[in-house]
mmCIF file of C-alpha atoms in Angstrom:
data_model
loop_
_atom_site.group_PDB
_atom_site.id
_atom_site.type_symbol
_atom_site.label_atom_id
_atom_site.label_comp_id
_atom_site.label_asym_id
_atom_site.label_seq_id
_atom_site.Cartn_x
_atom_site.Cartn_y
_atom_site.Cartn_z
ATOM 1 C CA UNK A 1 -10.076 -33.115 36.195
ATOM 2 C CA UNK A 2 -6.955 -32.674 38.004
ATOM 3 C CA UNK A 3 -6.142 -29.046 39.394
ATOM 4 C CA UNK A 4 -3.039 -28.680 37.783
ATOM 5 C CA UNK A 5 -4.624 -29.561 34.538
ATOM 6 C CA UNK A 6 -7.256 -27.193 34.851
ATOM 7 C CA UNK A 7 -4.859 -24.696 35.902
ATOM 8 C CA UNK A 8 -2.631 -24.988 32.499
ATOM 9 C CA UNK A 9 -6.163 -25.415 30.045
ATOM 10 C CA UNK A 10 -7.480 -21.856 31.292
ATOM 11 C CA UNK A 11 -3.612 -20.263 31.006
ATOM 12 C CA UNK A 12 -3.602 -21.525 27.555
ATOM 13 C CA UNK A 13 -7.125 -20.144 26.861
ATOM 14 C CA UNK A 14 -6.001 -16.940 28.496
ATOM 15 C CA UNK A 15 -2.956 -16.860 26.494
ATOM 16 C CA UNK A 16 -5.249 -17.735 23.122
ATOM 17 C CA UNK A 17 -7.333 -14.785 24.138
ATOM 18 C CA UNK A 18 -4.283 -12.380 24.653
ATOM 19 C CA UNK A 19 -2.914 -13.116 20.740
ATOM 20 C CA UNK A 20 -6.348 -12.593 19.459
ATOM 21 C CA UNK A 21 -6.934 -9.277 21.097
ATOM 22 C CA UNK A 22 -3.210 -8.200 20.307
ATOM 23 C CA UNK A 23 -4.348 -9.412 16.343
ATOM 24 C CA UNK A 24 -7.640 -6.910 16.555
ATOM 25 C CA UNK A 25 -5.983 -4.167 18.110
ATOM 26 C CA UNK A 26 -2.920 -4.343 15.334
ATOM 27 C CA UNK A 27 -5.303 -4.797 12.774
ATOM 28 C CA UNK A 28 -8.299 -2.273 13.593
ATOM 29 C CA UNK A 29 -8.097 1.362 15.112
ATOM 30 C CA UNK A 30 -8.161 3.311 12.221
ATOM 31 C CA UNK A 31 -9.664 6.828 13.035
ATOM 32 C CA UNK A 32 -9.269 6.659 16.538
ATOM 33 C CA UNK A 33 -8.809 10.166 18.030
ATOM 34 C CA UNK A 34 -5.393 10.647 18.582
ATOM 35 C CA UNK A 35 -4.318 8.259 16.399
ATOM 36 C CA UNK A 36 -0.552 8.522 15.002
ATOM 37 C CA UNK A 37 -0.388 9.200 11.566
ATOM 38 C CA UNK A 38 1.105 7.876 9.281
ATOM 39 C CA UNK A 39 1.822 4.487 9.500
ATOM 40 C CA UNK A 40 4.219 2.002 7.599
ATOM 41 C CA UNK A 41 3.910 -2.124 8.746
ATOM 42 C CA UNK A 42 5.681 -4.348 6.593
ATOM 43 C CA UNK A 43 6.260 -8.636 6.947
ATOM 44 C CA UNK A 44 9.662 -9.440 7.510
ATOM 45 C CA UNK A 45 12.795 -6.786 7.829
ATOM 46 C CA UNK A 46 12.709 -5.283 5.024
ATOM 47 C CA UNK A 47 13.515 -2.228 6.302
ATOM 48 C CA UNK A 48 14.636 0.017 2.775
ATOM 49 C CA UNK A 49 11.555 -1.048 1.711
ATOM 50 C CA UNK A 50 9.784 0.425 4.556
ATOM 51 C CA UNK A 51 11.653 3.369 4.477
ATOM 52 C CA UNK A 52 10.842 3.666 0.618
ATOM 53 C CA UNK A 53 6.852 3.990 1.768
ATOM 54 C CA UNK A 54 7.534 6.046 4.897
ATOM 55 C CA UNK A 55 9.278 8.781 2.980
ATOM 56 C CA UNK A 56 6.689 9.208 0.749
ATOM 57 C CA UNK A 57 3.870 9.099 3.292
ATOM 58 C CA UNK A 58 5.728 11.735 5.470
ATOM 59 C CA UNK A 59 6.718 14.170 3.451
ATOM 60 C CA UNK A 60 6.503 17.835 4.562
ATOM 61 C CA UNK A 61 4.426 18.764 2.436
ATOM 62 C CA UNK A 62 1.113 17.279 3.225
ATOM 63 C CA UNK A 63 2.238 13.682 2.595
ATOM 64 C CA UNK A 64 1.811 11.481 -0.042
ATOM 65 C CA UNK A 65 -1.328 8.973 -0.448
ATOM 66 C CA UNK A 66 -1.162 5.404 0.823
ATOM 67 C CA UNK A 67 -1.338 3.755 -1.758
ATOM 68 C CA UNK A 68 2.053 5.600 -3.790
ATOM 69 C CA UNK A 69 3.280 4.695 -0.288
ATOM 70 C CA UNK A 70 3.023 1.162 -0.675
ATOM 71 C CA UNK A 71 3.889 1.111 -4.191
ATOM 72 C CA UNK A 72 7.421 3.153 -3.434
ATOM 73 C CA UNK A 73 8.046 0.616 -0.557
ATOM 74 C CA UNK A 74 7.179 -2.825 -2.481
ATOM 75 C CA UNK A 75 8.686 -1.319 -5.757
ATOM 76 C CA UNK A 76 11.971 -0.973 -3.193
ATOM 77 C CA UNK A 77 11.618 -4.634 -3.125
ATOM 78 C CA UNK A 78 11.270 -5.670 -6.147
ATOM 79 C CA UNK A 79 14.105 -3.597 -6.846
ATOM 80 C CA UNK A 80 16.789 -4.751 -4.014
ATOM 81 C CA UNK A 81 15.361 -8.402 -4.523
ATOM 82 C CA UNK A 82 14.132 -9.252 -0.952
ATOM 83 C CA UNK A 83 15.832 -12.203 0.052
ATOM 84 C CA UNK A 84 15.902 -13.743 -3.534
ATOM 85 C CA UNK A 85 11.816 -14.016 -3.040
ATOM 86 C CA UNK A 86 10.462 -10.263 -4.693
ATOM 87 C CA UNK A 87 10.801 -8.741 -7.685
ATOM 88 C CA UNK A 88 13.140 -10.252 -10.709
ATOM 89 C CA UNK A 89 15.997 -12.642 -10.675
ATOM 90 C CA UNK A 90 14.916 -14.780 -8.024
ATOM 91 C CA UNK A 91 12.052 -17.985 -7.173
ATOM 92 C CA UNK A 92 12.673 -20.104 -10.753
ATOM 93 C CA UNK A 93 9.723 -22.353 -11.534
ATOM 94 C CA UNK A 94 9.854 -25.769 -13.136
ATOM 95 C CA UNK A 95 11.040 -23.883 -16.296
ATOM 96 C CA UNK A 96 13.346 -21.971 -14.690
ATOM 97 C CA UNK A 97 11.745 -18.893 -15.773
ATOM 98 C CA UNK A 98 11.002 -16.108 -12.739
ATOM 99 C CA UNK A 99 7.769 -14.576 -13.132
ATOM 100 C CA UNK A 100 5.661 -12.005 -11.030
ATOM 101 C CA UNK A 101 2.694 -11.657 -8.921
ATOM 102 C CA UNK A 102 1.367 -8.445 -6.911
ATOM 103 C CA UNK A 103 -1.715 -6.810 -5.799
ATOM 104 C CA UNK A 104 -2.535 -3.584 -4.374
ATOM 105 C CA UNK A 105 -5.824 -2.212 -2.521
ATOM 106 C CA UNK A 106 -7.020 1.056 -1.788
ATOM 107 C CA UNK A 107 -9.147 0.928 1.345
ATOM 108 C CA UNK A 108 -10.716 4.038 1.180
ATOM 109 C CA UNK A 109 -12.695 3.293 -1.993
ATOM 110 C CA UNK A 110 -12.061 -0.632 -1.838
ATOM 111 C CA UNK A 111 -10.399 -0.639 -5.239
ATOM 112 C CA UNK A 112 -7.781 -3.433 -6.098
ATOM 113 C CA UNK A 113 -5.283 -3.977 -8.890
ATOM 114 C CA UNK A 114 -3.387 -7.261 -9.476
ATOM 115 C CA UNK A 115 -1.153 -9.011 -11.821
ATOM 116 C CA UNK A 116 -0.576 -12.464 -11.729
ATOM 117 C CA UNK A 117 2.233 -15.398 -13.083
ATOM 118 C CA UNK A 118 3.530 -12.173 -15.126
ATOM 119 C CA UNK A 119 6.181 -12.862 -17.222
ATOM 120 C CA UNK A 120 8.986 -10.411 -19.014
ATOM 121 C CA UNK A 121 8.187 -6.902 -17.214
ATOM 122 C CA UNK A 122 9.740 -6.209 -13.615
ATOM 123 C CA UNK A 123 7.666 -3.912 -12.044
ATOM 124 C CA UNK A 124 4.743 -6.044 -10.533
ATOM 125 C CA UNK A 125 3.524 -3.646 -8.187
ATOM 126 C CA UNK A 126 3.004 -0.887 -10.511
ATOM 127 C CA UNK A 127 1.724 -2.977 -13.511
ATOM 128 C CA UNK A 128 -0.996 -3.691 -10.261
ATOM 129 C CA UNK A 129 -1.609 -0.224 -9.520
ATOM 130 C CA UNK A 130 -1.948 0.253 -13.534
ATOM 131 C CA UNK A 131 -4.626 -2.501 -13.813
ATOM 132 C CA UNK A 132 -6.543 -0.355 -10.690
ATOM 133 C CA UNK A 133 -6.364 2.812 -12.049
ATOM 134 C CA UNK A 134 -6.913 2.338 -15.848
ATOM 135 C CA UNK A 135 -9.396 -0.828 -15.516
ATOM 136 C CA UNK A 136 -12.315 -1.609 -14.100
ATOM 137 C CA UNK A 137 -10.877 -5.490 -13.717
ATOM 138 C CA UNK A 138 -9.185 -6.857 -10.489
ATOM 139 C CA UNK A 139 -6.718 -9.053 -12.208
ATOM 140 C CA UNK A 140 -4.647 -9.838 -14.856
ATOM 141 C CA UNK A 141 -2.304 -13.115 -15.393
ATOM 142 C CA UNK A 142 0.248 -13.834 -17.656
ATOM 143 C CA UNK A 143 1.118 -12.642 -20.825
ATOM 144 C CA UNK A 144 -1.458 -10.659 -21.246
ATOM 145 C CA UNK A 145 -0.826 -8.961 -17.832
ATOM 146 C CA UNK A 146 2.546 -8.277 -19.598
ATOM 147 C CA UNK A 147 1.067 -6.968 -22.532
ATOM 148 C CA UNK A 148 -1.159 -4.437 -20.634
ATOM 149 C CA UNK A 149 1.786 -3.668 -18.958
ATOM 150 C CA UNK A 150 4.029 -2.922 -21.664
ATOM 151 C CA UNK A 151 1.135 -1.149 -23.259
ATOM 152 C CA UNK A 152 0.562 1.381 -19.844
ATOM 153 C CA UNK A 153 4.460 2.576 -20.515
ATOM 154 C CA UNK A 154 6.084 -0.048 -17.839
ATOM 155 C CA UNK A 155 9.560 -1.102 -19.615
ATOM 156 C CA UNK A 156 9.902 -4.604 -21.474
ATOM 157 C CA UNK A 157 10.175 -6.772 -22.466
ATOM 158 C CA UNK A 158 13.355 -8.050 -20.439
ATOM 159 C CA UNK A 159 14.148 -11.538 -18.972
ATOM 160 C CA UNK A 160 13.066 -12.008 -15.526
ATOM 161 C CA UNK A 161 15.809 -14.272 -14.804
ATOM 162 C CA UNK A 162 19.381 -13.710 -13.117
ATOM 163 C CA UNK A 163 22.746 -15.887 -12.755
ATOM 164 C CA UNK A 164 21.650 -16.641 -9.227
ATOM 165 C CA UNK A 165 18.291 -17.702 -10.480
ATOM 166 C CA UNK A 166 19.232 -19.897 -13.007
ATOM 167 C CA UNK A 167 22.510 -21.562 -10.964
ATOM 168 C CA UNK A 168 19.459 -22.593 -8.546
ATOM 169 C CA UNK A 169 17.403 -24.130 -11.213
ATOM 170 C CA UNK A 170 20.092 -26.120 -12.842
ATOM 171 C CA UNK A 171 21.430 -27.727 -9.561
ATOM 172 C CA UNK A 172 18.079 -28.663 -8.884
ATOM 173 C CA UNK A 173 17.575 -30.444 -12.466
ATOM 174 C CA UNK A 174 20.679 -32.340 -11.546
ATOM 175 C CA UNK A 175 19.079 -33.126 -8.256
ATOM 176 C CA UNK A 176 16.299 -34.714 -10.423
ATOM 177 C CA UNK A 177 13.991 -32.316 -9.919
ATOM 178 C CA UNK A 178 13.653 -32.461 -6.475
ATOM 179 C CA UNK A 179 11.785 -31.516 -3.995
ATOM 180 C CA UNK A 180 8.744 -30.356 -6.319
ATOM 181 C CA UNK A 181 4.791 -29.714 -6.064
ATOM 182 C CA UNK A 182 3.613 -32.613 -7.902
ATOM 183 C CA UNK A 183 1.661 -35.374 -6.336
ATOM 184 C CA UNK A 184 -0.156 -38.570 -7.179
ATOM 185 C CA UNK A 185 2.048 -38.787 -10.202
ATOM 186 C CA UNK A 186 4.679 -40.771 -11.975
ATOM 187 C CA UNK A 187 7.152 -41.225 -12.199
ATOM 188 C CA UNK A 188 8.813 -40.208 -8.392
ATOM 189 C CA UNK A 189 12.083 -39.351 -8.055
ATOM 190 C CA UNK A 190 12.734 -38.480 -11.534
ATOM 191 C CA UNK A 191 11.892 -35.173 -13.743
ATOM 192 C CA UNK A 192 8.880 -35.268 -15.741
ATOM 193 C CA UNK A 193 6.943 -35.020 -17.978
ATOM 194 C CA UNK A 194 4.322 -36.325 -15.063
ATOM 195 C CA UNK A 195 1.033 -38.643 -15.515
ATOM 196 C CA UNK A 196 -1.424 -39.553 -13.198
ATOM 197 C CA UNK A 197 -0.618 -42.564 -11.467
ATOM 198 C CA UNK A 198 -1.644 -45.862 -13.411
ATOM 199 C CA UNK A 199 -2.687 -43.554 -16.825
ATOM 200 C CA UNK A 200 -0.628 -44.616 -19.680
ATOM 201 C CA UNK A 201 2.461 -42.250 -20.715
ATOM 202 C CA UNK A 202 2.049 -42.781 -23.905
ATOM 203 C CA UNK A 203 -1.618 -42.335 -24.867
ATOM 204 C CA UNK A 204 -1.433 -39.102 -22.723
ATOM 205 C CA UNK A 205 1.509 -37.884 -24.066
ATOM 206 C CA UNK A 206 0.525 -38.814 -27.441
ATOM 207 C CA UNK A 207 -3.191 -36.837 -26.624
ATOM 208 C CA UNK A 208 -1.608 -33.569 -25.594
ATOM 209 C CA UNK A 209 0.850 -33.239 -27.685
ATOM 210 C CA UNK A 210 -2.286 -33.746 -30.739
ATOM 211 C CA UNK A 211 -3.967 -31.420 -29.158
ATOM 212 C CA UNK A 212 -1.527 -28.683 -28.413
ATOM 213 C CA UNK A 213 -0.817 -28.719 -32.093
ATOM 214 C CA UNK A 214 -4.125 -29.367 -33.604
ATOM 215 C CA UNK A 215 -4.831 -25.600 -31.755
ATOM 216 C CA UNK A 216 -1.709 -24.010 -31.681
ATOM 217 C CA UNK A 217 -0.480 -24.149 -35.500
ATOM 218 C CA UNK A 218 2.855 -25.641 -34.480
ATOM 219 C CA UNK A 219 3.638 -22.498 -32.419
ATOM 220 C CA UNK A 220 4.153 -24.990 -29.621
ATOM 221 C CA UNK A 221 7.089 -27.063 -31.371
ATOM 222 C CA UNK A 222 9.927 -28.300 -29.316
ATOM 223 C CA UNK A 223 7.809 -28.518 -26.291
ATOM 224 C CA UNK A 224 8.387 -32.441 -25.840
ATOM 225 C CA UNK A 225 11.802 -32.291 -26.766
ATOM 226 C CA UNK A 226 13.849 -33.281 -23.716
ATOM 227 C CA UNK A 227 16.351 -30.695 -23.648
ATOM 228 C CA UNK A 228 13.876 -27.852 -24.133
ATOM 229 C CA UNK A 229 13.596 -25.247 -21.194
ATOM 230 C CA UNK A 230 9.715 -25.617 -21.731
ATOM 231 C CA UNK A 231 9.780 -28.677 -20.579
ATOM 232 C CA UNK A 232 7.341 -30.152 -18.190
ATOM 233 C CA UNK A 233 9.662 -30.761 -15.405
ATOM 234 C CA UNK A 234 8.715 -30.916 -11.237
ATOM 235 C CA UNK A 235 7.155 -31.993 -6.231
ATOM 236 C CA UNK A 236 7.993 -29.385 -3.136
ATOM 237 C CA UNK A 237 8.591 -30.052 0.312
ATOM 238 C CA UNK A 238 7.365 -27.245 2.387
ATOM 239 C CA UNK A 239 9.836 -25.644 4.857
ATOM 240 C CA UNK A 240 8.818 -22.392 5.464
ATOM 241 C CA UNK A 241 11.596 -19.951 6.866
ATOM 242 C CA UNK A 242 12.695 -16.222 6.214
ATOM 243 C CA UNK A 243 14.533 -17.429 3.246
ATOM 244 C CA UNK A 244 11.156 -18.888 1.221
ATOM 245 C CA UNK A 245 8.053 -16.874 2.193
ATOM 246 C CA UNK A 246 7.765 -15.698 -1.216
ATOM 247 C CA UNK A 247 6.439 -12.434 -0.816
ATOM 248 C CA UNK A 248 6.570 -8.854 1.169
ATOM 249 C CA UNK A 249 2.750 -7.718 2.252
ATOM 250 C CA UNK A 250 3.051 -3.554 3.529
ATOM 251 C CA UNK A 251 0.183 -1.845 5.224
ATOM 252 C CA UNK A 252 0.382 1.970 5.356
ATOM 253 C CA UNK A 253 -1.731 4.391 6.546
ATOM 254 C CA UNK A 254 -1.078 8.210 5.506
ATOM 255 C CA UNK A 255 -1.819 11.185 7.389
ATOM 256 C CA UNK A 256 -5.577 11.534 5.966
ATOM 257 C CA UNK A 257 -5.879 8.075 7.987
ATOM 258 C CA UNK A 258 -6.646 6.202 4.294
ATOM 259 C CA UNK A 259 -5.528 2.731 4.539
ATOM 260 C CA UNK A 260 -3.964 1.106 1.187
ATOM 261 C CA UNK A 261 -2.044 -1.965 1.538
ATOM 262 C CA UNK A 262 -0.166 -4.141 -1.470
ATOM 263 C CA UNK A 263 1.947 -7.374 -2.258
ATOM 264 C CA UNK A 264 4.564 -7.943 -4.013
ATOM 265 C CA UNK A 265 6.460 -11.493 -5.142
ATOM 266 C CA UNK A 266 8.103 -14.064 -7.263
ATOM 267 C CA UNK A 267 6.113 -16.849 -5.907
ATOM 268 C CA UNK A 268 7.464 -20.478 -4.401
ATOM 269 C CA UNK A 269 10.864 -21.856 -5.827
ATOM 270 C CA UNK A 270 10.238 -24.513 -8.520
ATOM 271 C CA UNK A 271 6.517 -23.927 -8.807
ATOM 272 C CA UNK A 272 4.606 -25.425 -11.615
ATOM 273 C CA UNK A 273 4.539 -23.198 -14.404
ATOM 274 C CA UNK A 274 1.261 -21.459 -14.691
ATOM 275 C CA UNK A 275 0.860 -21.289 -10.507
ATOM 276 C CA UNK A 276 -1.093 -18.068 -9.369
ATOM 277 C CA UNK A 277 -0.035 -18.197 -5.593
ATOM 278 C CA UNK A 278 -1.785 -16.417 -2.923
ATOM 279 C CA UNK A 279 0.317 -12.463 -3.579
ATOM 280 C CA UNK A 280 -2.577 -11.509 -6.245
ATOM 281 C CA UNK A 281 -5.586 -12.706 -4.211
ATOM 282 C CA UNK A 282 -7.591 -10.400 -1.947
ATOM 283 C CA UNK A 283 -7.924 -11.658 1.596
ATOM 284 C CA UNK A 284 -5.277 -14.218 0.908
ATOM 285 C CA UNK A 285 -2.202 -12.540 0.915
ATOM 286 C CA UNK A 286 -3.731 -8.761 2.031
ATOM 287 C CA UNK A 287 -6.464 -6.726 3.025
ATOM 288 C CA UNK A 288 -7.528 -3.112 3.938
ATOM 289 C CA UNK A 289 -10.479 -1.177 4.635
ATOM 290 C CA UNK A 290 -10.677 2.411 6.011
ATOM 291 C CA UNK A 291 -13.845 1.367 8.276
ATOM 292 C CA UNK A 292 -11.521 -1.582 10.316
ATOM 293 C CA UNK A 293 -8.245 -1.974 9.405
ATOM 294 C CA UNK A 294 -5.396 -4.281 7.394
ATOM 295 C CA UNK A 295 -3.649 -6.877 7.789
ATOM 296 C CA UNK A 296 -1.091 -8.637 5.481
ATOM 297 C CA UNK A 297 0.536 -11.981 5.849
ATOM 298 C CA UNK A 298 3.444 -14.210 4.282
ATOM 299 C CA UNK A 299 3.545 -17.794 4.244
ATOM 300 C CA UNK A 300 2.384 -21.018 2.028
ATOM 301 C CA UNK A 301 -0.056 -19.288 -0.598
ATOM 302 C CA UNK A 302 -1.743 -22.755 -1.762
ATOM 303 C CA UNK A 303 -3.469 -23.209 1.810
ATOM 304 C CA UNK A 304 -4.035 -19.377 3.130
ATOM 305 C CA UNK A 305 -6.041 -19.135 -0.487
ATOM 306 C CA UNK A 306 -8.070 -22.044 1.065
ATOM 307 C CA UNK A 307 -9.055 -19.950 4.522
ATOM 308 C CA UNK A 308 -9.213 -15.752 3.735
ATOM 309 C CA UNK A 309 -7.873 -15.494 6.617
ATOM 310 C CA UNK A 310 -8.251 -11.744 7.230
#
């Protein structure tokens, strides 16, 4: 092997071992002596968020508990509408319908609260601190989630969606529904509804629509009709930039050194109605534990589900 190229293989292995080292350090140390506390890390700049969490971890007076920390600062969020990617009015899927998905952990006692495709009730963060504190489940999706929700004393229901939100959604329809999530399916190029490739439209069609009303009673009428905001509609190319990373993950630790972290998002643009992205899933989108640490990460949901990576 050439010098030179041995030269640049141990500099990149050096350089490998340098991130990962920087990664444990950032994401372990809690209870070191000496340790400054508290501490506020959020992803991206979302810096009234942060300073939502740090006031209430700093206070004078003893200091509030991580986890209200992180639930001030993503509750900031969802309130200012990070970048159109947080809280209501932003991210329209296929429907163009926004909808909600959050999580929050406490690492001192390893309890975690999550709501997931929520639909109709704004405050995803605390509807996920709700479903810690008042269950003894991990998660709840949809409209139940909302119903729980409404049921703890969150307000609702209220549409999700905003002028912004639904300006998106409609230029996109004209754009025949394009770029979507779909694949394998026909027709391309065109709004749904979608098949498998080389499956007949019409027995499928025909099929589902039978059985949707053979269990629904006819509550699901209108759902074919072509002009219907239900409908089926879709594929996504994935460009991922500060403007669609879908989500804020905090990290805060408070002065007792108790380590809560939490998510917060709307979930990717145009997403097939029904998608549970990675915001609600432990590991996935967050992770903290007293004993080593947390970490918290943005990015495309559908493959860090695959990995865990913390």
């Amino acid at each position: 092997m050439p010098a030179s190229m041995d030269s640049m293989r141990r500099s990149s292995v050096r350089f490998l071992i340098g991130l990962l080292l920087i990664r444990f350090y950032w994401c372990s140390g809690v209870g070191d002596e000496g340790a400054a506390f508290p501490v506020v890390v959020s992803t991206w700049p979302f810096r009234e968020a942060v300073r939502a969490a740090w006031r209430v971890v700093s206070a004078s007076e003893g200091g509030g508990s991580a986890i209200d920390a992180v639930v001030a600062g993503c509750s900031a969020c969802e309130e200012l509408r990070c970048d159109g990617t947080v809280g209501p009015g932003g991210s329209p899927d296929e429907n163009g319908e926004t909808t909600l998905d959050a999580l929050v952990m406490n690492g001192a006692t390893m309890e975690i609260g999550a709501v997931a495709a929520m639909r109709y009730v704004r405050d995803g963060i605390k509807a996920a601190k709700l479903v810690m504190e008042h269950t003894e489940h991990t998660l709840l999706v949809g409209e139940k989630a909302t119903a729980f929700a409404i049921s703890m004393g969150l307000p609702g229901p209220t549409n999700l969606s905003s002028p912004e939100s639904i300006e998106k959604w409609e230029k996109w329809r004209q754009n025949y529904c394009q770029p979507n999530f779909w694949k394998n399916v026909v027709p391309v190029g065109e709004c749904g509804p979608y098949r498998p490739i080389n499956l007949a439209s019409v027995e499928v069609e025909d099929s589902v629509k039978n059985e949707v009303d053979g269990n629904q009673d006819g509550l699901c009428q209108g759902y074919y009709e072509s002009d219907n905001l239900l409908e089926p509609i879709k594929s996504y190319s994935k460009i991922v930039n500060r403007h669609n990373h879908d989500t804020i993950s905090m990290a805060v630790i408070d002065k007792m050194g108790h380590i809560a972290v939490g998510t917060s998002t709307n979930g990717a643009t145009f997403k097939i109605p029904g998608r549970v992205g990675d915001g609600p899933i432990p590991g996935a989108s967050s992770y903290g534990d007293d004993e080593v640490g947390a970490c918290g990460a943005t990015g495309d949901g559908d493959i860090m589900m695959r990995f865990l990576p913390w």
